[in-house]
Amino acid sequence: MIAPRVLIPRDEIKKTVLRLAREIRRDLSGTNPLFICILKGSVVFAADLVRAVNMPLELDFLCLSSYGCGTETSGRVKMRLGIRQSLVGRHVVVLEDIVDTGLTVNYLMAYLKRKRPAGLRLCALLDKPSRRRVPVDIDYLGLTVPDRFIVGYGIDWNQNYRYLPDICYIEDEGNG
Ligand code: 5GP
């Protein structure tokens, strides 16, 4: 196993989540927003964020995949579990772990927009702008990271390392 190296320690993650929660509360308190957590990588982030937001809201889950077993996106996004409830008139906040090429979020926001929510916002814990292939508007951004393969804090490599409390990175052949 490759030893992951710490990129963002848990204290900094905590501060970032609290800041994002304040921004969301400022904009959406009193609207009973629907937070949509993108499985599986955003689960730990979502669990911390909803408790930091600490106001009435609902939580739902959506499962997409664009990665096989490697560290490069396949570019093809598949919906594995969609949203069954109506979004009409709802204020929706999508919780995403990492925006990388932007292809996943681009596909996802278009899918959710067709469901006619009153508002649709994107909250991303991490952004890798150097890898962007399509433009993405991030309403609530945690931290910008370099072009490294990230693991930990819910984010995996081949289903490993989700349990790490810090945000870490691993090297692979194509990644320096
Ligand atoms: P995109 O479609 O923007 O290229 O990729 C978005 C998805 O790819 C993210 O939701 C995340 O699941 C995955 N991803 C992007 N960068 C990384 C990374 O550095 N590590 C891991 N484990 N997943 C990543």
PDB file of N, CA and C in Angstrom, residues 15-70:
ATOM      1  N   LYS A  15     -12.357  24.083  10.243  1.00  0.00           N
ATOM      2  CA  LYS A  15     -12.559  25.533  10.051  1.00  0.00           C
ATOM      3  C   LYS A  15     -13.260  25.801   8.726  1.00  0.00           C
ATOM      4  N   THR A  16     -12.864  25.059   7.704  1.00  0.00           N
ATOM      5  CA  THR A  16     -13.448  25.250   6.369  1.00  0.00           C
ATOM      6  C   THR A  16     -14.933  24.887   6.380  1.00  0.00           C
ATOM      7  N   VAL A  17     -15.260  23.775   7.020  1.00  0.00           N
ATOM      8  CA  VAL A  17     -16.663  23.334   7.083  1.00  0.00           C
ATOM      9  C   VAL A  17     -17.501  24.362   7.848  1.00  0.00           C
ATOM     10  N   LEU A  18     -16.950  24.900   8.923  1.00  0.00           N
ATOM     11  CA  LEU A  18     -17.697  25.924   9.694  1.00  0.00           C
ATOM     12  C   LEU A  18     -17.932  27.172   8.855  1.00  0.00           C
ATOM     13  N   ARG A  19     -16.936  27.565   8.088  1.00  0.00           N
ATOM     14  CA  ARG A  19     -17.104  28.746   7.220  1.00  0.00           C
ATOM     15  C   ARG A  19     -18.180  28.497   6.162  1.00  0.00           C
ATOM     16  N   LEU A  20     -18.122  27.334   5.519  1.00  0.00           N
ATOM     17  CA  LEU A  20     -19.137  27.008   4.501  1.00  0.00           C
ATOM     18  C   LEU A  20     -20.533  27.009   5.127  1.00  0.00           C
ATOM     19  N   ALA A  21     -20.630  26.453   6.324  1.00  0.00           N
ATOM     20  CA  ALA A  21     -21.928  26.382   7.015  1.00  0.00           C
ATOM     21  C   ALA A  21     -22.469  27.788   7.278  1.00  0.00           C
ATOM     22  N   ARG A  22     -21.591  28.689   7.688  1.00  0.00           N
ATOM     23  CA  ARG A  22     -22.027  30.087   7.941  1.00  0.00           C
ATOM     24  C   ARG A  22     -22.544  30.726   6.663  1.00  0.00           C
ATOM     25  N   GLU A  23     -21.828  30.495   5.562  1.00  0.00           N
ATOM     26  CA  GLU A  23     -22.236  31.097   4.274  1.00  0.00           C
ATOM     27  C   GLU A  23     -23.603  30.565   3.835  1.00  0.00           C
ATOM     28  N   ILE A  24     -23.803  29.259   3.995  1.00  0.00           N
ATOM     29  CA  ILE A  24     -25.067  28.641   3.575  1.00  0.00           C
ATOM     30  C   ILE A  24     -26.208  29.123   4.467  1.00  0.00           C
ATOM     31  N   ARG A  25     -25.961  29.189   5.765  1.00  0.00           N
ATOM     32  CA  ARG A  25     -26.991  29.642   6.706  1.00  0.00           C
ATOM     33  C   ARG A  25     -27.405  31.075   6.405  1.00  0.00           C
ATOM     34  N   ARG A  26     -26.412  31.910   6.117  1.00  0.00           N
ATOM     35  CA  ARG A  26     -26.672  33.315   5.777  1.00  0.00           C
ATOM     36  C   ARG A  26     -27.614  33.406   4.562  1.00  0.00           C
ATOM     37  N   ASP A  27     -27.403  32.559   3.572  1.00  0.00           N
ATOM     38  CA  ASP A  27     -28.187  32.648   2.329  1.00  0.00           C
ATOM     39  C   ASP A  27     -29.517  31.904   2.403  1.00  0.00           C
ATOM     40  N   LEU A  28     -29.600  30.831   3.158  1.00  0.00           N
ATOM     41  CA  LEU A  28     -30.748  29.924   3.005  1.00  0.00           C
ATOM     42  C   LEU A  28     -31.551  29.658   4.267  1.00  0.00           C
ATOM     43  N   SER A  29     -31.258  30.366   5.351  1.00  0.00           N
ATOM     44  CA  SER A  29     -32.028  30.053   6.558  1.00  0.00           C
ATOM     45  C   SER A  29     -33.490  30.428   6.324  1.00  0.00           C
ATOM     46  N   GLY A  30     -34.383  29.612   6.839  1.00  0.00           N
ATOM     47  CA  GLY A  30     -35.819  29.838   6.678  1.00  0.00           C
ATOM     48  C   GLY A  30     -36.397  29.260   5.396  1.00  0.00           C
ATOM     49  N   THR A  31     -35.579  28.600   4.569  1.00  0.00           N
ATOM     50  CA  THR A  31     -36.098  28.070   3.294  1.00  0.00           C
ATOM     51  C   THR A  31     -36.239  26.542   3.313  1.00  0.00           C
ATOM     52  N   ASN A  32     -35.908  25.891   4.410  1.00  0.00           N
ATOM     53  CA  ASN A  32     -35.895  24.423   4.479  1.00  0.00           C
ATOM     54  C   ASN A  32     -35.241  23.808   3.237  1.00  0.00           C
ATOM     55  N   PRO A  33     -33.962  24.137   3.008  1.00  0.00           N
ATOM     56  CA  PRO A  33     -33.300  23.662   1.794  1.00  0.00           C
ATOM     57  C   PRO A  33     -33.136  22.142   1.774  1.00  0.00           C
ATOM     58  N   LEU A  34     -32.958  21.626   0.566  1.00  0.00           N
ATOM     59  CA  LEU A  34     -32.674  20.198   0.396  1.00  0.00           C
ATOM     60  C   LEU A  34     -31.205  20.061   0.015  1.00  0.00           C
ATOM     61  N   PHE A  35     -30.439  19.425   0.869  1.00  0.00           N
ATOM     62  CA  PHE A  35     -29.034  19.170   0.573  1.00  0.00           C
ATOM     63  C   PHE A  35     -28.953  17.817  -0.129  1.00  0.00           C
ATOM     64  N   ILE A  36     -28.245  17.777  -1.235  1.00  0.00           N
ATOM     65  CA  ILE A  36     -28.081  16.515  -1.958  1.00  0.00           C
ATOM     66  C   ILE A  36     -26.612  16.110  -1.887  1.00  0.00           C
ATOM     67  N   CYS A  37     -26.381  15.025  -1.182  1.00  0.00           N
ATOM     68  CA  CYS A  37     -25.025  14.514  -0.978  1.00  0.00           C
ATOM     69  C   CYS A  37     -24.693  13.531  -2.093  1.00  0.00           C
ATOM     70  N   ILE A  38     -23.570  13.738  -2.751  1.00  0.00           N
ATOM     71  CA  ILE A  38     -23.177  12.848  -3.844  1.00  0.00           C
ATOM     72  C   ILE A  38     -22.359  11.684  -3.264  1.00  0.00           C
ATOM     73  N   LEU A  39     -22.922  10.488  -3.394  1.00  0.00           N
ATOM     74  CA  LEU A  39     -22.273   9.288  -2.860  1.00  0.00           C
ATOM     75  C   LEU A  39     -21.098   8.874  -3.749  1.00  0.00           C
ATOM     76  N   LYS A  40     -20.087   8.210  -3.187  1.00  0.00           N
ATOM     77  CA  LYS A  40     -19.938   8.014  -1.767  1.00  0.00           C
ATOM     78  C   LYS A  40     -19.002   9.050  -1.151  1.00  0.00           C
ATOM     79  N   GLY A  41     -18.220   9.706  -2.004  1.00  0.00           N
ATOM     80  CA  GLY A  41     -17.113  10.540  -1.518  1.00  0.00           C
ATOM     81  C   GLY A  41     -17.506  11.717  -0.648  1.00  0.00           C
ATOM     82  N   SER A  42     -18.771  12.178  -0.742  1.00  0.00           N
ATOM     83  CA  SER A  42     -19.173  13.377   0.009  1.00  0.00           C
ATOM     84  C   SER A  42     -19.841  13.057   1.338  1.00  0.00           C
ATOM     85  N   VAL A  43     -19.924  11.783   1.698  1.00  0.00           N
ATOM     86  CA  VAL A  43     -20.698  11.404   2.894  1.00  0.00           C
ATOM     87  C   VAL A  43     -20.121  12.009   4.182  1.00  0.00           C
ATOM     88  N   VAL A  44     -18.816  11.936   4.342  1.00  0.00           N
ATOM     89  CA  VAL A  44     -18.202  12.446   5.582  1.00  0.00           C
ATOM     90  C   VAL A  44     -18.344  13.968   5.634  1.00  0.00           C
ATOM     91  N   PHE A  45     -18.097  14.610   4.511  1.00  0.00           N
ATOM     92  CA  PHE A  45     -18.258  16.066   4.395  1.00  0.00           C
ATOM     93  C   PHE A  45     -19.703  16.453   4.715  1.00  0.00           C
ATOM     94  N   ALA A  46     -20.662  15.755   4.118  1.00  0.00           N
ATOM     95  CA  ALA A  46     -22.080  16.085   4.333  1.00  0.00           C
ATOM     96  C   ALA A  46     -22.464  15.907   5.804  1.00  0.00           C
ATOM     97  N   ALA A  47     -21.963  14.835   6.413  1.00  0.00           N
ATOM     98  CA  ALA A  47     -22.297  14.565   7.819  1.00  0.00           C
ATOM     99  C   ALA A  47     -21.806  15.703   8.715  1.00  0.00           C
ATOM    100  N   ASP A  48     -20.616  16.209   8.443  1.00  0.00           N
ATOM    101  CA  ASP A  48     -20.091  17.327   9.238  1.00  0.00           C
ATOM    102  C   ASP A  48     -20.808  18.628   8.886  1.00  0.00           C
ATOM    103  N   LEU A  49     -21.043  18.844   7.594  1.00  0.00           N
ATOM    104  CA  LEU A  49     -21.623  20.129   7.167  1.00  0.00           C
ATOM    105  C   LEU A  49     -23.052  20.325   7.675  1.00  0.00           C
ATOM    106  N   VAL A  50     -23.901  19.300   7.566  1.00  0.00           N
ATOM    107  CA  VAL A  50     -25.299  19.507   7.994  1.00  0.00           C
ATOM    108  C   VAL A  50     -25.372  19.824   9.489  1.00  0.00           C
ATOM    109  N   ARG A  51     -24.470  19.223  10.266  1.00  0.00           N
ATOM    110  CA  ARG A  51     -24.485  19.522  11.702  1.00  0.00           C
ATOM    111  C   ARG A  51     -23.929  20.908  11.983  1.00  0.00           C
ATOM    112  N   ALA A  52     -22.981  21.357  11.171  1.00  0.00           N
ATOM    113  CA  ALA A  52     -22.446  22.721  11.341  1.00  0.00           C
ATOM    114  C   ALA A  52     -23.474  23.755  10.899  1.00  0.00           C
ATOM    115  N   VAL A  53     -24.237  23.463   9.870  1.00  0.00           N
ATOM    116  CA  VAL A  53     -25.279  24.400   9.401  1.00  0.00           C
ATOM    117  C   VAL A  53     -26.343  24.552  10.492  1.00  0.00           C
ATOM    118  N   ASN A  54     -26.715  23.434  11.087  1.00  0.00           N
ATOM    119  CA  ASN A  54     -27.562  23.440  12.284  1.00  0.00           C
ATOM    120  C   ASN A  54     -28.804  24.321  12.145  1.00  0.00           C
ATOM    121  N   MET A  55     -29.553  24.106  11.092  1.00  0.00           N
ATOM    122  CA  MET A  55     -30.854  24.772  10.917  1.00  0.00           C
ATOM    123  C   MET A  55     -31.757  23.771  10.186  1.00  0.00           C
ATOM    124  N   PRO A  56     -33.083  23.971  10.166  1.00  0.00           N
ATOM    125  CA  PRO A  56     -33.940  22.997   9.489  1.00  0.00           C
ATOM    126  C   PRO A  56     -33.557  22.835   8.012  1.00  0.00           C
ATOM    127  N   LEU A  57     -33.326  21.601   7.608  1.00  0.00           N
ATOM    128  CA  LEU A  57     -32.981  21.279   6.221  1.00  0.00           C
ATOM    129  C   LEU A  57     -33.274  19.804   6.011  1.00  0.00           C
ATOM    130  N   GLU A  58     -33.310  19.374   4.764  1.00  0.00           N
ATOM    131  CA  GLU A  58     -33.470  17.956   4.461  1.00  0.00           C
ATOM    132  C   GLU A  58     -32.240  17.460   3.719  1.00  0.00           C
ATOM    133  N   LEU A  59     -32.037  16.154   3.787  1.00  0.00           N
ATOM    134  CA  LEU A  59     -30.846  15.564   3.172  1.00  0.00           C
ATOM    135  C   LEU A  59     -31.260  14.393   2.289  1.00  0.00           C
ATOM    136  N   ASP A  60     -30.755  14.375   1.073  1.00  0.00           N
ATOM    137  CA  ASP A  60     -31.002  13.254   0.169  1.00  0.00           C
ATOM    138  C   ASP A  60     -29.664  12.857  -0.459  1.00  0.00           C
ATOM    139  N   PHE A  61     -29.671  11.757  -1.177  1.00  0.00           N
ATOM    140  CA  PHE A  61     -28.432  11.193  -1.702  1.00  0.00           C
ATOM    141  C   PHE A  61     -28.580  10.857  -3.185  1.00  0.00           C
ATOM    142  N   LEU A  62     -27.481  10.989  -3.871  1.00  0.00           N
ATOM    143  CA  LEU A  62     -27.485  10.693  -5.296  1.00  0.00           C
ATOM    144  C   LEU A  62     -26.170   9.976  -5.593  1.00  0.00           C
ATOM    145  N   CYS A  63     -26.238   8.968  -6.423  1.00  0.00           N
ATOM    146  CA  CYS A  63     -25.013   8.203  -6.701  1.00  0.00           C
ATOM    147  C   CYS A  63     -24.634   8.297  -8.168  1.00  0.00           C
ATOM    148  N   LEU A  64     -23.438   8.796  -8.396  1.00  0.00           N
ATOM    149  CA  LEU A  64     -22.894   8.924  -9.741  1.00  0.00           C
ATOM    150  C   LEU A  64     -21.557   8.214  -9.762  1.00  0.00           C
ATOM    151  N   SER A  65     -21.128   7.826 -10.931  1.00  0.00           N
ATOM    152  CA  SER A  65     -19.746   7.377 -10.979  1.00  0.00           C
ATOM    153  C   SER A  65     -19.142   7.695 -12.319  1.00  0.00           C
ATOM    154  N   SER A  66     -17.904   8.159 -12.267  1.00  0.00           N
ATOM    155  CA  SER A  66     -17.186   8.406 -13.520  1.00  0.00           C
ATOM    156  C   SER A  66     -15.803   7.773 -13.446  1.00  0.00           C
ATOM    157  N   TYR A  67     -15.462   7.198 -12.298  1.00  0.00           N
ATOM    158  CA  TYR A  67     -14.139   6.602 -12.121  1.00  0.00           C
ATOM    159  C   TYR A  67     -14.229   5.088 -12.200  1.00  0.00           C
ATOM    160  N   GLY A  68     -13.270   4.470 -12.783  1.00  0.00           N
ATOM    161  CA  GLY A  68     -13.127   3.026 -12.664  1.00  0.00           C
ATOM    162  C   GLY A  68     -12.261   2.777 -11.444  1.00  0.00           C
ATOM    163  N   CYS A  69     -11.228   1.978 -11.601  1.00  0.00           N
ATOM    164  CA  CYS A  69     -10.381   1.690 -10.447  1.00  0.00           C
ATOM    165  C   CYS A  69      -9.122   2.549 -10.441  1.00  0.00           C
ATOM    166  N   GLY A  70      -8.937   3.387 -11.409  1.00  0.00           N
ATOM    167  CA  GLY A  70      -7.693   4.157 -11.492  1.00  0.00           C
ATOM    168  C   GLY A  70      -7.818   5.522 -10.847  1.00  0.00           C
TER     169      GLY A  70
END
